[in-house]
Amino acid sequence: MANKELTTQTFWESFYARRNRGKNVVGRVLNEKQLCRILNDTLPTGRLNFFEFGCGDSRWLSYFARTFGYQVAGIDYSDKGTSLLKQKLDQLNIKADIYHQDFMDLPDHLLERYDMAASFGVVEHFLDTSDILNHFAKVLKRDGILI
């Protein structure tokens, strides 16, 4: 059975078109500060591969690249969101593979490729969250970590 989305692509295009571009740093609000402390204390550093689902205009990819030295990538179906993210990463001189497409239709070359994957605001937009998390896990290597 197909998982029901609670938002639409049109919503996200409109969201990114009016988004405040001043909020580019992770850890400015309490929940992000707490999460950063946990991640900083537990995740390894080095040349690991990190993937973000729903990465449109993400602050997190630059955080993982800079803080941990990860090679980063992400996917989002918003053209505006991925364009904003690519601009931001270019300005920060961070190399990333950013895919503009629906993550429900993952291309084969993304499967079982990443050491870590995360989503910071996508799961709650679906009725069956366990189904979405299982889908996210498809990009992970055998011992990969889903954040």
Coordinates of C-alpha atoms in Angstrom, one line a residue:
M1 CA 0.0 0.0 0.0
A2 CA 1.3 3.5 -0.9
N3 CA 2.1 5.8 2.0
K4 CA -0.1 8.9 2.1
E5 CA 1.8 12.2 2.0
L6 CA 0.4 14.9 4.2
T7 CA 1.9 17.8 2.1
T8 CA 2.4 18.3 -1.6
Q9 CA 5.3 19.3 -3.9
T10 CA 3.4 22.6 -4.6
F11 CA 3.5 23.4 -0.9
W12 CA 7.3 22.9 -0.7
E13 CA 8.0 25.0 -3.8
S14 CA 5.9 27.9 -2.2
F15 CA 7.6 27.3 1.2
Y16 CA 11.2 27.7 -0.3
A17 CA 10.1 30.7 -2.4
R18 CA 9.2 32.7 0.7
R19 CA 11.7 31.2 3.2
N20 CA 13.9 33.6 5.2
R21 CA 17.5 33.0 4.0
G22 CA 19.0 34.4 7.2
K23 CA 18.8 31.1 9.1
N24 CA 21.8 29.1 7.8
V25 CA 23.5 27.9 11.0
V26 CA 22.6 24.7 12.8
G27 CA 22.4 25.0 16.6
R28 CA 20.8 28.4 17.1
V29 CA 17.6 27.0 18.7
L30 CA 17.4 24.8 21.8
N31 CA 16.4 21.5 20.1
E32 CA 19.2 21.9 17.5
K33 CA 21.7 22.7 20.2
Q34 CA 20.8 19.6 22.1
L35 CA 20.9 17.4 19.0
C36 CA 24.3 18.9 18.0
R37 CA 25.7 18.0 21.5
I38 CA 24.5 14.4 21.1
L39 CA 25.8 14.1 17.6
N40 CA 29.2 15.7 18.5
D41 CA 29.6 13.2 21.4
T42 CA 28.6 10.1 19.5
L43 CA 29.4 10.3 15.8
P44 CA 32.8 9.4 14.3
T45 CA 34.7 11.9 12.1
G46 CA 36.4 11.1 8.8
R47 CA 35.6 10.3 5.2
L48 CA 32.2 8.7 5.7
N49 CA 29.2 9.2 3.4
F50 CA 26.2 11.0 4.7
F51 CA 22.8 11.3 3.0
E52 CA 19.9 13.6 3.9
F53 CA 16.3 13.0 2.9
G54 CA 14.3 16.2 2.3
C55 CA 17.4 18.3 2.0
G56 CA 15.8 21.4 0.3
D57 CA 17.8 24.4 1.6
S58 CA 19.2 22.3 4.4
R59 CA 21.5 23.7 7.1
W60 CA 22.4 20.2 8.1
L61 CA 24.5 19.1 5.1
S62 CA 27.1 21.8 5.7
Y63 CA 27.1 21.0 9.4
F64 CA 27.9 17.3 8.7
A65 CA 30.5 18.2 6.1
R66 CA 32.3 20.8 8.3
T67 CA 31.9 19.2 11.7
F68 CA 32.6 15.6 10.9
G69 CA 34.4 15.8 7.5
Y70 CA 31.7 13.7 5.8
Q71 CA 31.1 13.5 2.1
V72 CA 27.5 14.7 1.9
A73 CA 24.5 14.2 -0.4
G74 CA 20.8 14.7 -0.3
I75 CA 17.5 14.4 -2.1
D76 CA 14.5 16.7 -2.3
Y77 CA 11.6 17.0 -4.8
S78 CA 11.5 20.8 -4.6
D79 CA 13.4 22.5 -7.4
K80 CA 13.5 25.7 -5.5
G81 CA 14.8 24.0 -2.3
T82 CA 17.6 22.1 -4.1
S83 CA 18.6 25.2 -6.0
L84 CA 18.9 27.2 -2.8
L85 CA 20.9 24.4 -1.2
K86 CA 23.3 24.1 -4.1
Q87 CA 23.9 27.8 -4.0
K88 CA 24.6 27.7 -0.2
L89 CA 27.0 24.8 -0.5
D90 CA 28.8 26.4 -3.4
Q91 CA 29.3 29.6 -1.3
L92 CA 30.6 27.4 1.6
N93 CA 32.9 25.5 -0.9
I94 CA 31.3 22.2 0.1
K95 CA 31.1 19.5 -2.6
A96 CA 27.8 17.6 -2.5
D97 CA 25.6 15.4 -4.7
I98 CA 22.2 17.0 -4.6
Y99 CA 19.3 15.1 -6.3
H100 CA 16.2 16.9 -7.4
Q101 CA 13.6 14.1 -7.4
D102 CA 11.1 12.2 -5.3
F103 CA 12.9 10.1 -2.7
M104 CA 10.1 7.5 -3.0
D105 CA 11.6 6.6 -6.3
L106 CA 15.3 6.1 -5.4
P107 CA 17.7 5.4 -8.3
D108 CA 19.7 2.2 -7.9
H109 CA 23.0 4.0 -7.6
L110 CA 21.9 5.5 -4.2
L111 CA 21.0 2.1 -2.7
E112 CA 23.3 0.7 0.0
R113 CA 25.8 3.4 -0.6
Y114 CA 25.9 5.6 2.5
D115 CA 27.3 5.2 6.0
M116 CA 24.7 7.4 7.5
A117 CA 21.4 8.9 6.6
A118 CA 19.0 11.3 8.2
S119 CA 15.9 13.4 7.8
F120 CA 15.3 16.6 9.8
G121 CA 11.6 17.3 8.9
V122 CA 10.2 14.8 6.5
V123 CA 9.0 11.7 8.4
E124 CA 6.1 13.6 10.2
H125 CA 4.6 14.4 6.8
F126 CA 3.6 10.8 6.2
L127 CA 0.9 8.7 7.8
D128 CA 3.0 5.5 8.1
T129 CA 6.3 6.7 9.6
S130 CA 7.8 3.2 10.0
D131 CA 7.3 2.6 6.3
I132 CA 9.2 5.8 5.5
L133 CA 12.0 5.0 7.9
N134 CA 12.4 1.5 6.3
H135 CA 12.5 3.3 2.9
F136 CA 15.2 5.7 4.1
A137 CA 17.3 2.7 5.3
K138 CA 17.6 1.5 1.7
V139 CA 20.4 3.9 1.1
L140 CA 22.5 2.6 4.0
K141 CA 25.4 0.2 3.8
R142 CA 25.1 -3.0 5.8
D143 CA 26.1 -1.4 9.1
G144 CA 24.9 2.1 8.3
I145 CA 23.3 4.4 10.8
L146 CA 19.9 6.1 10.4
I147 CA 19.7 9.3 12.4

